[in-house]
Coordinates of C-alpha atoms and ligand atoms in Angstrom, one line a residue:
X400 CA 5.4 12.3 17.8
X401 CA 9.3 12.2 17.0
X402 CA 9.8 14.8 13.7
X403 CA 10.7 12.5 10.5
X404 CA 13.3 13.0 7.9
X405 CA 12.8 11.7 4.7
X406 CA 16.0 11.5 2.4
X407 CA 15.6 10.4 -1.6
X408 CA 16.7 11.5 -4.5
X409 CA 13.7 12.3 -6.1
X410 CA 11.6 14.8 -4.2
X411 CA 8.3 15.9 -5.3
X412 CA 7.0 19.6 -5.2
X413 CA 3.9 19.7 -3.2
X414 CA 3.3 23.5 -5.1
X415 CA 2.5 21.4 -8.6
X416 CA 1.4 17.8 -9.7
X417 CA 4.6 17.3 -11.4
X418 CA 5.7 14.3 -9.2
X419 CA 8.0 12.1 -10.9
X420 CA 7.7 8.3 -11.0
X421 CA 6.3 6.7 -8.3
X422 CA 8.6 7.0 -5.6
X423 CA 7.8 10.5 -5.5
X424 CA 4.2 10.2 -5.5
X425 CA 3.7 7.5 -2.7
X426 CA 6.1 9.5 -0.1
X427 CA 4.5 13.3 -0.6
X428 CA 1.1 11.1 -0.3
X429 CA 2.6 9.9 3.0
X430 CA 4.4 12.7 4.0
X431 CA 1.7 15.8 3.2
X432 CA -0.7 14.5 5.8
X433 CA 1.8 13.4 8.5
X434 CA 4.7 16.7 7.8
X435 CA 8.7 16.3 8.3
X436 CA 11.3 17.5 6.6
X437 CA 12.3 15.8 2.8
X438 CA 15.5 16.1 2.3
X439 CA 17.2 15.1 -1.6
X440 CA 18.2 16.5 -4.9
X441 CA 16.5 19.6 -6.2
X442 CA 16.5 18.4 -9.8
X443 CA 19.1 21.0 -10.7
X444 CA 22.6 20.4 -12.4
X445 CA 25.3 22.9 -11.8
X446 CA 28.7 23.5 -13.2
X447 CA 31.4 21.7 -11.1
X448 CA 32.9 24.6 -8.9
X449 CA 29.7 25.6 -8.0
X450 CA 28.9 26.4 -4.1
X451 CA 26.5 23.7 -2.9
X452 CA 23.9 25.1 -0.3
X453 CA 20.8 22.9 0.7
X454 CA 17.7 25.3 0.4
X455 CA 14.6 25.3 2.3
X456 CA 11.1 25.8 1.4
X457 CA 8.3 25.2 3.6
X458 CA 4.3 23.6 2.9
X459 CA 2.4 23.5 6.0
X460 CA 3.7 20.7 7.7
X461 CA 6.2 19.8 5.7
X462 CA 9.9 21.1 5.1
X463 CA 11.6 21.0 1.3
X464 CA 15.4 20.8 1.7
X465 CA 16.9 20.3 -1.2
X466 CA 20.1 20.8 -2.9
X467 CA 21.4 20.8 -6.6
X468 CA 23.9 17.9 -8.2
X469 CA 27.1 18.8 -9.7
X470 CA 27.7 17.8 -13.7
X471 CA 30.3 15.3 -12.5
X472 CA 27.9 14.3 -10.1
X473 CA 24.9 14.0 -12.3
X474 CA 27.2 11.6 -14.9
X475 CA 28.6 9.3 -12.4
X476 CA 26.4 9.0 -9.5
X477 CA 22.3 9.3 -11.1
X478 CA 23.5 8.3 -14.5
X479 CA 26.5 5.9 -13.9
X480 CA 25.8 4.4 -10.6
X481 CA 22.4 4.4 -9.9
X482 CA 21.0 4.3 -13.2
X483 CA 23.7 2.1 -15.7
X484 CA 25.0 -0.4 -12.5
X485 CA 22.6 -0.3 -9.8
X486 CA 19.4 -0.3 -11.8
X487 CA 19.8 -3.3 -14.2
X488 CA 21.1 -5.3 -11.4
X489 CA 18.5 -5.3 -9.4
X490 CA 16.2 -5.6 -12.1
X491 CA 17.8 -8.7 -12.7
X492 CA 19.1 -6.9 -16.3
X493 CA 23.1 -7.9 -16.1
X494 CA 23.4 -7.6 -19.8
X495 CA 22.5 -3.8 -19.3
X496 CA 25.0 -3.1 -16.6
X497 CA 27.4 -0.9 -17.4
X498 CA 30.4 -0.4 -14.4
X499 CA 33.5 1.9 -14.4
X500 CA 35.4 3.0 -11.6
X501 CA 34.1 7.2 -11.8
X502 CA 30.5 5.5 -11.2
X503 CA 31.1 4.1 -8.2
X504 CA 33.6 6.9 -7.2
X505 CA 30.9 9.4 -8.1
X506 CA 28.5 7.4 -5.9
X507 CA 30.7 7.5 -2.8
X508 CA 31.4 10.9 -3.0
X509 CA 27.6 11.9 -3.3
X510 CA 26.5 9.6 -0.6
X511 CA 29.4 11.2 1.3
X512 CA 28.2 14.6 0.3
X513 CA 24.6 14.0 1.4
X514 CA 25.6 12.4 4.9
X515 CA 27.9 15.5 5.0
X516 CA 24.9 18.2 4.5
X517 CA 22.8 16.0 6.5
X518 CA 24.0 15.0 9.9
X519 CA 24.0 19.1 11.2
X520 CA 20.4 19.5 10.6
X521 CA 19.3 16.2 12.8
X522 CA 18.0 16.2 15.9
X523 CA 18.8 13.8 18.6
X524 CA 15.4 11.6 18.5
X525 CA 14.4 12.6 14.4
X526 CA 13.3 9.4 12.9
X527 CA 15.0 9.2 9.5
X528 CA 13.9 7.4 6.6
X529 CA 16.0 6.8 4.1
X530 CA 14.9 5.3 -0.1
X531 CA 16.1 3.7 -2.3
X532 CA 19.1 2.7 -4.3
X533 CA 20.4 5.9 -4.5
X534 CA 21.4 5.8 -1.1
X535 CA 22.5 2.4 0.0
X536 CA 25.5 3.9 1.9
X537 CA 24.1 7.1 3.3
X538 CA 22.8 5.5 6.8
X539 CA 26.4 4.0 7.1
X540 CA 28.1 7.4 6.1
X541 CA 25.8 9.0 8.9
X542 CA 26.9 6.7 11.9
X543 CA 30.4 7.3 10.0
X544 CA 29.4 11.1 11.5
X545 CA 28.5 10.0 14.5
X546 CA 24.7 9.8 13.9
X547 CA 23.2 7.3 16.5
X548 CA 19.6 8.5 15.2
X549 CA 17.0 5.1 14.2
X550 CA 17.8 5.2 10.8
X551 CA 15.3 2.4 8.5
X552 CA 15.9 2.5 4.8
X553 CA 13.4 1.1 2.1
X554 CA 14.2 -0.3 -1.4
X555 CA 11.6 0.6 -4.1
X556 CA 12.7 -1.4 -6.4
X557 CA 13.4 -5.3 -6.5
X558 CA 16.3 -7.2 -4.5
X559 CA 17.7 -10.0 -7.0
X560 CA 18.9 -13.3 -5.7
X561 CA 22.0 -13.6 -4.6
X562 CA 24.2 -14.8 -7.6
X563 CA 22.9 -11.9 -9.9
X564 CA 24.3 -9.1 -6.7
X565 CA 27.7 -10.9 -6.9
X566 CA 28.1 -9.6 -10.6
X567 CA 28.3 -6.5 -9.2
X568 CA 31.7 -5.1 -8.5
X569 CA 32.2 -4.5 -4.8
X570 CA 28.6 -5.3 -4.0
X571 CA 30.3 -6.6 -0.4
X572 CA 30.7 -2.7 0.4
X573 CA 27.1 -2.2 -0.3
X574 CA 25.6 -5.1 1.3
X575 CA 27.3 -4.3 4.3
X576 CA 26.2 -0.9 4.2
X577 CA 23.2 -2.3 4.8
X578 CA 23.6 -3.6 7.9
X579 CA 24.0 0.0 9.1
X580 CA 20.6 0.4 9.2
X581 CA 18.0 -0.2 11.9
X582 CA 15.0 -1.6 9.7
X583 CA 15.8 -2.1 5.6
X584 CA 12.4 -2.3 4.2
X585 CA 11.4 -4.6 0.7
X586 CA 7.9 -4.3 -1.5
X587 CA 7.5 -8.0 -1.5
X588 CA 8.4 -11.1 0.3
X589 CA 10.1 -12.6 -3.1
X590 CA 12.6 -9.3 -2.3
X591 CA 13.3 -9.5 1.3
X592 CA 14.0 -13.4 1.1
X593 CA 16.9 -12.8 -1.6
X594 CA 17.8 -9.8 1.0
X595 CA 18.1 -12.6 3.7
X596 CA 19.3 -15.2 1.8
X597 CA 22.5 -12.7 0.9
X598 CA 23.4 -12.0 4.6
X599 CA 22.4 -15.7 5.2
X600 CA 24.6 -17.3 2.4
X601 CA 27.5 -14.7 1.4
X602 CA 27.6 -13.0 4.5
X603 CA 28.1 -15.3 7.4
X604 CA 24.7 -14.0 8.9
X605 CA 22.5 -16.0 11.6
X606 CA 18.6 -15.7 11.3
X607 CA 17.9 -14.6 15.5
X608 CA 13.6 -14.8 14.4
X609 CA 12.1 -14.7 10.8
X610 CA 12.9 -10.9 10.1
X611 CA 15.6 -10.4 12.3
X612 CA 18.9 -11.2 11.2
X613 CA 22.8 -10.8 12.9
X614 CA 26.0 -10.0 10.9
X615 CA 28.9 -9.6 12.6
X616 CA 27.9 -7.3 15.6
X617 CA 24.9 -5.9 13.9
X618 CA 21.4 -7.2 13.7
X619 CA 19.2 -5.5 11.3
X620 CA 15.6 -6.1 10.4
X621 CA 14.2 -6.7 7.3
X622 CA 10.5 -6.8 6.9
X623 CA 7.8 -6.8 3.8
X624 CA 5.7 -3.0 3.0
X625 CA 3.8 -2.7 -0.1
X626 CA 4.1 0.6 -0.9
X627 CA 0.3 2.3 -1.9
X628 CA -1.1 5.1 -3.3
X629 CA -3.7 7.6 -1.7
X630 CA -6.8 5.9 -2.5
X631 CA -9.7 8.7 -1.8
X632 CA -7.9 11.3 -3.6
X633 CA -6.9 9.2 -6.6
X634 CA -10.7 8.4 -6.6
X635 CA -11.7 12.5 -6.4
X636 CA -9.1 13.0 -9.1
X637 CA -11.1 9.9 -11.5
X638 CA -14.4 11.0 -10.4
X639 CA -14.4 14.2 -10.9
X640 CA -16.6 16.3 -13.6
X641 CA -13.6 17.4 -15.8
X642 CA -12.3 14.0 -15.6
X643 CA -15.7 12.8 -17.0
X644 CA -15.0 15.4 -20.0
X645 CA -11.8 14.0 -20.8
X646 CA -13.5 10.6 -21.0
X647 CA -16.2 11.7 -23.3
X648 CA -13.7 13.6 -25.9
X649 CA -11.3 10.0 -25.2
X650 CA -14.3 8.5 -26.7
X651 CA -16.0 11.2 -29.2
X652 CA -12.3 11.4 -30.7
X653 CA -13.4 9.5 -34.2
X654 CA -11.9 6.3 -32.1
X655 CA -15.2 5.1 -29.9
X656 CA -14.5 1.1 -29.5
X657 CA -12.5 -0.3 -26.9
X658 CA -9.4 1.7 -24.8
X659 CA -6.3 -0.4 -23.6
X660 CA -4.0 2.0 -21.6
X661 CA -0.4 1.2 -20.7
X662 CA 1.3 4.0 -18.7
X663 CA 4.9 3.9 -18.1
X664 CA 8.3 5.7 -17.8
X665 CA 9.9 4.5 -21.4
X666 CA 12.3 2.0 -19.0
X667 CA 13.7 -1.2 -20.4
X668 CA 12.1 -3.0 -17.7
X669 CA 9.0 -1.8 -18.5
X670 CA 8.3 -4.5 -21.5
X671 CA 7.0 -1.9 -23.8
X672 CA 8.1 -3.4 -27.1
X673 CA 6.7 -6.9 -25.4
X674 CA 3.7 -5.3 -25.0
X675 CA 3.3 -4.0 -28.1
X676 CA 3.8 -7.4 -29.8
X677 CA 1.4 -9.4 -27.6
X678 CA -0.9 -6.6 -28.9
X679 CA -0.4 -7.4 -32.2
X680 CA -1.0 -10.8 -31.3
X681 CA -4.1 -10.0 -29.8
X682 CA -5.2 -8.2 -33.5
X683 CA -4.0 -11.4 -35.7
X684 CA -5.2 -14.1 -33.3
X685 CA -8.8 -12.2 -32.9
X686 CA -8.6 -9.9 -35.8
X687 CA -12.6 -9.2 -34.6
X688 CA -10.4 -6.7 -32.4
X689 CA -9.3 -4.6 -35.6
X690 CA -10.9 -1.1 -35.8
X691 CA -12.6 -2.2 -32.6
X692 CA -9.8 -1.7 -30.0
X693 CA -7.1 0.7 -29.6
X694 CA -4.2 0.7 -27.3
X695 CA -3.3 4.1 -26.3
X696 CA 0.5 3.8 -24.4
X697 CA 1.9 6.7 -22.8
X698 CA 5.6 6.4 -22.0
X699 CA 7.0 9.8 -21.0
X700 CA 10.8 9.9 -21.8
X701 CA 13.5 9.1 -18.4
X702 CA 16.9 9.0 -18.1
X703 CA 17.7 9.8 -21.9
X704 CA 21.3 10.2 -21.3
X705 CA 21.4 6.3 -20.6
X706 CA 22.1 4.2 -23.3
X707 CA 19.8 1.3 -23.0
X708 CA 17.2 4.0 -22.6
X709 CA 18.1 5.6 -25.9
X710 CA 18.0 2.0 -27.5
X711 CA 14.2 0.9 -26.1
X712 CA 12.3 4.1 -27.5
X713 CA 13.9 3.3 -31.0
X714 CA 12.7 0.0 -30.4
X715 CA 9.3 1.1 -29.6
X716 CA 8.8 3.7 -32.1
X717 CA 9.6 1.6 -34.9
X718 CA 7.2 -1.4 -33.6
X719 CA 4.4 0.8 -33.0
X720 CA 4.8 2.2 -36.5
X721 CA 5.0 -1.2 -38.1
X722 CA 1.8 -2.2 -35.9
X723 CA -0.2 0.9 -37.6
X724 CA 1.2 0.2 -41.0
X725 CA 0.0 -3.3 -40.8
X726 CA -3.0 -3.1 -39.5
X727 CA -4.4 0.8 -39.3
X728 CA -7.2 2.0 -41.7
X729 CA -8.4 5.1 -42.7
X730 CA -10.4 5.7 -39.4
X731 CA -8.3 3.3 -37.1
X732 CA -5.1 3.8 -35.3
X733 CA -4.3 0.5 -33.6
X734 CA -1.5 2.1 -31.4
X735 CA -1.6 5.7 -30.2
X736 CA 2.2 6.5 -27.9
X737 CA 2.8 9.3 -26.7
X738 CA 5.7 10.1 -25.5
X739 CA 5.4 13.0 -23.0
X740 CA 4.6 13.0 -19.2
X741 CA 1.0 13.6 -18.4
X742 CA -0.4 15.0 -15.2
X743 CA -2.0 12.5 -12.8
X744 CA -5.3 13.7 -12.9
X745 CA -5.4 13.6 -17.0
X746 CA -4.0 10.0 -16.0
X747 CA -7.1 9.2 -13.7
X748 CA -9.6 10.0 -16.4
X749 CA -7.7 7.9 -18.7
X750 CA -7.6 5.0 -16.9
X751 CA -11.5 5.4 -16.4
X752 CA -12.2 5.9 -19.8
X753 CA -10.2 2.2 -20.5
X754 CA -11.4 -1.0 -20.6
X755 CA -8.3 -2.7 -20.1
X756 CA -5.5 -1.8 -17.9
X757 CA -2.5 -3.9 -19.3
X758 CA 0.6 -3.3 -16.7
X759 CA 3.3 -5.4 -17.9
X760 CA 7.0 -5.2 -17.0
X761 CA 9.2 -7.6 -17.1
X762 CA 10.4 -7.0 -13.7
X763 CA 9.3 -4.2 -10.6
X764 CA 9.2 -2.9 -7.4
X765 CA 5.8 -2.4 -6.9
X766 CA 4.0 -0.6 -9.9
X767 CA 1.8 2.6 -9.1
X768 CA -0.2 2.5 -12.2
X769 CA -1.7 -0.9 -11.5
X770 CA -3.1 0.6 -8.4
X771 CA -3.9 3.7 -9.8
X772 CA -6.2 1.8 -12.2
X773 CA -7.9 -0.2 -9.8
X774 CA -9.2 2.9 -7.7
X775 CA -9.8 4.7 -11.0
X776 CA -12.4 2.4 -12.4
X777 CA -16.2 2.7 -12.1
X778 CA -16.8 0.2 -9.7
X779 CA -20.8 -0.7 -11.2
X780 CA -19.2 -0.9 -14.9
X781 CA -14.9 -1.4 -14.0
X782 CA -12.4 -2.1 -16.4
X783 CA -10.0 -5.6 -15.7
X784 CA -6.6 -5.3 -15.0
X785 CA -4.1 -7.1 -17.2
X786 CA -0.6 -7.6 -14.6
X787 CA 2.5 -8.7 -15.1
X788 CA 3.5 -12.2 -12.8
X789 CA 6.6 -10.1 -12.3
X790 CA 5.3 -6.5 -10.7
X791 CA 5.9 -6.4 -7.2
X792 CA 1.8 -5.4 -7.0
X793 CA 1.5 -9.0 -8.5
X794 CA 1.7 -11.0 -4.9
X795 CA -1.5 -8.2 -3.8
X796 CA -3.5 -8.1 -7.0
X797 CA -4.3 -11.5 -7.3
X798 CA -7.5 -10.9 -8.9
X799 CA -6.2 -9.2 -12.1
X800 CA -5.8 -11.4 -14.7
X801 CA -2.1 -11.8 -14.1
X802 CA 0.3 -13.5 -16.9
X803 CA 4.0 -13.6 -18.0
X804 CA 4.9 -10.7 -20.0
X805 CA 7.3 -12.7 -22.2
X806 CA 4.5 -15.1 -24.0
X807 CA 2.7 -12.6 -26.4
X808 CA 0.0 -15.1 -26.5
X809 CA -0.6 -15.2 -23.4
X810 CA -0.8 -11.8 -22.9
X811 CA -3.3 -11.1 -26.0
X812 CA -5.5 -13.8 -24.5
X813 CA -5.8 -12.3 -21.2
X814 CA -6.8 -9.1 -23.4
X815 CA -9.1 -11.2 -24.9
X816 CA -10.7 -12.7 -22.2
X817 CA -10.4 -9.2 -20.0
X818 CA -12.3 -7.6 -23.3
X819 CA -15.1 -10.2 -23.5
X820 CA -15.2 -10.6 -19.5
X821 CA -19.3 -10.4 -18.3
X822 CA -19.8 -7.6 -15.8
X823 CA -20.7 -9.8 -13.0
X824 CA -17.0 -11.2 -13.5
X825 CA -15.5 -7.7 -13.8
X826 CA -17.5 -6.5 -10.0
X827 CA -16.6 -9.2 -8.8
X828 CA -12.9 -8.5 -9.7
X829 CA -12.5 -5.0 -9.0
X830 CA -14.0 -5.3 -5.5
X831 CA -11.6 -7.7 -4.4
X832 CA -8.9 -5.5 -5.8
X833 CA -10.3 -2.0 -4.6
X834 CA -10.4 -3.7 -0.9
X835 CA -6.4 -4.7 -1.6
X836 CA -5.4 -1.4 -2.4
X837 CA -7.0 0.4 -0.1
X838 CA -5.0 -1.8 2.8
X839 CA -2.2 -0.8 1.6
X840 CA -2.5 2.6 0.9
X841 CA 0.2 5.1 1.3
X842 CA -0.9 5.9 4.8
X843 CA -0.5 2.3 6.1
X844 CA 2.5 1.8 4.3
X845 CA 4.2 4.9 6.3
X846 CA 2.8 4.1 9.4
X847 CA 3.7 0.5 9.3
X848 CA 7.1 1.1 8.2
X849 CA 7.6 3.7 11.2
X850 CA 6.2 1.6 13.7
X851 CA 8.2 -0.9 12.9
X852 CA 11.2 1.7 13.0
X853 CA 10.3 2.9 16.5
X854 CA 9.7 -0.8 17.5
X855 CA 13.1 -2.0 16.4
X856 CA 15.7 -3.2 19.0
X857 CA 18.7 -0.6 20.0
X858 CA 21.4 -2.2 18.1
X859 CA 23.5 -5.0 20.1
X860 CA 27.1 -3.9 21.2
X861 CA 30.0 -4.8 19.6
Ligands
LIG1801 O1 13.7 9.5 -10.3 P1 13.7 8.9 -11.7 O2 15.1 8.4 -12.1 O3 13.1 9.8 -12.7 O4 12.8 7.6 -11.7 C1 11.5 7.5 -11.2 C2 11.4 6.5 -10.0 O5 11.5 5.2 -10.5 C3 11.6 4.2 -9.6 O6 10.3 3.9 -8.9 C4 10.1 2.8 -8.1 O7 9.3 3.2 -7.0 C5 7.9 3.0 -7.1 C6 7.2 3.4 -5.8 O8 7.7 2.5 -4.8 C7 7.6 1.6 -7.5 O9 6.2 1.4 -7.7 C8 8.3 1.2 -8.8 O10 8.1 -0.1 -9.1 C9 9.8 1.5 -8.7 O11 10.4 1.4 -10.0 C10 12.7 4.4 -8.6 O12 12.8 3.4 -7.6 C11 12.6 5.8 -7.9 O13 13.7 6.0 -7.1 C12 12.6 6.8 -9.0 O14 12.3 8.1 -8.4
UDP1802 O1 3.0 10.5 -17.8 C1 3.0 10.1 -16.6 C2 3.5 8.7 -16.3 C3 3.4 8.3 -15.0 N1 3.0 9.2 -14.0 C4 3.0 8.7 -12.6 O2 4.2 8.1 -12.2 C5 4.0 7.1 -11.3 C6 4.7 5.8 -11.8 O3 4.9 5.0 -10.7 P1 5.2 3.4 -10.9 O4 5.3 2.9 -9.5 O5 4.1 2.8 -11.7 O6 6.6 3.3 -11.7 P2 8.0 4.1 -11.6 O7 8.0 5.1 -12.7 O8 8.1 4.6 -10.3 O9 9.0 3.0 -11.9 C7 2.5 6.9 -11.2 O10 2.0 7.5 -10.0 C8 2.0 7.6 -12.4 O11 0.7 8.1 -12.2 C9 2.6 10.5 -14.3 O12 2.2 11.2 -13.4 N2 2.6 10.9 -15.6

């Protein structure tokens, strides 16, 4: 078996369950069982004129190397690039986007910088793998350095259609850093047909089979892999006797009634404040709801020094507040937020002890919690799913009760009908989900994507 590198910029330490978004969480799932090397940022920030040396650390199987960011670097490539042009944009968010010059400056130089630390520690037939929007340009950076390594890259989040990428300052540059790659892997087919339809329409590319396309002298594939969670061990994790505490004290709290849990980064494209108004919906429209169901919304804090970020959790704060002025009693809170990360398996018993599962953002990859939900449940009594038409888990999960996350009343009638829903109904449901997830757990999504790596033809010649 040919050794794998994984590069991203988030990489997860295997020592503690501290894995950060879902990125993170789906690739040490993959990676733990099969071993490699992961290869990204350390989470450190040092000053500028700081020596930058990639450090190793070694779990079983599987190799750490990670190295720290730079201030400068930290402020134009994670926070100005990535996070304030890249992000909105392909979240379709254009009013959000935010470009300057530094950004995309910062970007180069990092993407440079990785490639740089990179290319030395490859060996001749390593697979590498790289994720994400962080690193569009690296796989072109690494041929740049004379890399002629397979090297597939795979987007997380969404690919918009083609008129929203053309905002983007010098988005040519990045498409065509694209092309670089061997195999550029999308979450659903919605992203890898606005993928297509770019090289199709803007750049002067010809379709050679339905995945396969040629620009200029390069043909690069560009194929569909749900990313997926690993299903037995979430399922321990839910399952387990202390999780079975946690859902008794959820419940012997003074709050028995009904549990609707949302669990998100605080991100703008999350549709948190959304949410919370089709949940105040839900409370006016059935006020039979009121002291009888509580929505519990944890929304640990990301990317602070963002802007938009800043904006959406004073949003949120004061709509949550105005929710439990309105409506809270004595012995009720309607909403409880908290705004602080909590560990995974705390998450599992959580989503256990909940009827409802209400996952709505208004626009996704994939989304890891709706999954995570799904395995959690009790499969003779299981909660229902409430998912957003606009999650990339939203062309697998048909069987939620999927809606548009911009109609409040919609979205407090699917609570409605998921808190009413007869448990035949809800079995029913949750099988048909459980079977969907578990097809495209995290192990099938790495093997797929690295078959279809090693399967991919040896680029043409010039
Ligand atoms: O690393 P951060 O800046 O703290 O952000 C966390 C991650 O957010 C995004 O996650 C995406 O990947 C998930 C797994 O494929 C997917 O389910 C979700 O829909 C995406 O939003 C981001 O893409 C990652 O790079 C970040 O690490
Ligand atoms: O307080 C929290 C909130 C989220 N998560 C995890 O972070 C991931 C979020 O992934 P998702 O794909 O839903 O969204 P992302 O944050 O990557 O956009 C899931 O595995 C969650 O269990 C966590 O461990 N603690």
């Amino acid at each position: 078996m040919k050794r794998l590198v994984v590069v991203s910029n988030r990489v997860a330490d295997p020592g503690c369950s501290q894995a950060a978004g879902g990125l993170a969480v789906c690739i040490l799932d993959a990676l733990r069982k099969r071993g490699g090397v992961w290869f990204g940022w350390n989470g450190e920030i040092v000053p500028d004129d700081a020596d930058i040396d990639v450090s190793r650390v070694k779990f079983d199987e599987l190799t750490l190397a990670t190295m720290p960011l730079t201030e400068r670097d930290y402020r134009d490539y994670y926070l100005g690039f990535a996070n304030a042009a890249l992000w909105p944009v392909h979240h379709y968010r254009l009013d959000l986007a935010r470009f300057t010059q530094e950004a995309t400056d910062g970007y180069r130089r990092v993407n440079d910088r990785f490639a740089e630390k990179l290319a030395p520690m490859l060996k001749s037939n390593d697979l590498v793998w790289v994720h994400d929007y962080h690193f569009i340009p690296l796989g072109a950076a690494l041929r740049e350095r004379g890399v002629s390594n397979r090297i597939g890259f795979f987007l997380h989040i969404p690919f918009p259609p083609p008129d929203v990428l053309c905002a983007m300052p010098e988005h040519e540059w990045l498409m065509s850093a694209l092309v670089e790659y061997d195999l550029v892997g999308f979450q659903t087919k919605t992203d890898q047909a606005n993928f297509l339809r770019f090289m199709c329409d803007f750049m002067q590319g010809e379709m050679l089979t339905p995945d396969l396309v040629r620009v200029g002298g390069k043909t690069v594939t560009a194929s569909v892999f749900p990313v997926g969670i690993d299903v037995d061990s979430f399922a321990a994790m839910a399952e387990s006797p202390s999780a079975a505490k946690r859902i008794e004290r959820l419940h012997r709290a003074g709050e028995p009634r009904i549990n609707v849990i949302g669990v998100d980064r605080l991100d703008y494209t999350k549709g948190l404040p959304d949410r919370l108004r089709s949940f105040k919906r839900l409370l006016e429209i059935y006020p039979q709801n009121c002291k009888a169901v509580t929505l519990m919304q944890i929304a640990p804090p990301t990317r602070e020094d963002v802007q938009a970020y800043a904006d959406i959790r004073h949003e949120l704060e004061a709509l949550s507040g105005e929710i439990n002025g309105q409506f809270g009693d004595f012995d009720w809170t309607p909403v409880r937020y908290l705004h602080r990360r909590v560990d995974r398996d705390t998450l599992a018993a959580l989503y256990r002890g909940s009827q409802v599962g209400l996952v709505t953002p208004l626009r996704d990859g994939m989304n890891l919690v709706a999954k995570e939900y799904v395995v959690a449940q009790d499969a003779e009594n299981p909660g229902v799913l409430v998912l957003s038409r606009f999650a990339g888990a939203a062309e697998e999960l048909q069987e939620a009760l999927i809606v548009n996350p911009y109609d409040a009343d919609e979205v407090a009638n699917a609570m409605q009908r998921a808190i009413v829903m007869p448990l035949a109904e809800r079995r029913q449901r949750h099988a048909a989900l459980l079977a969907r997830v578990r097809k495209h757990d995290s192990f099938n999504w790495m093997d797929g994507y690295l078959r279809a790596l090693s399967a991919c033809r040896m680029p043409l010649a010039a």
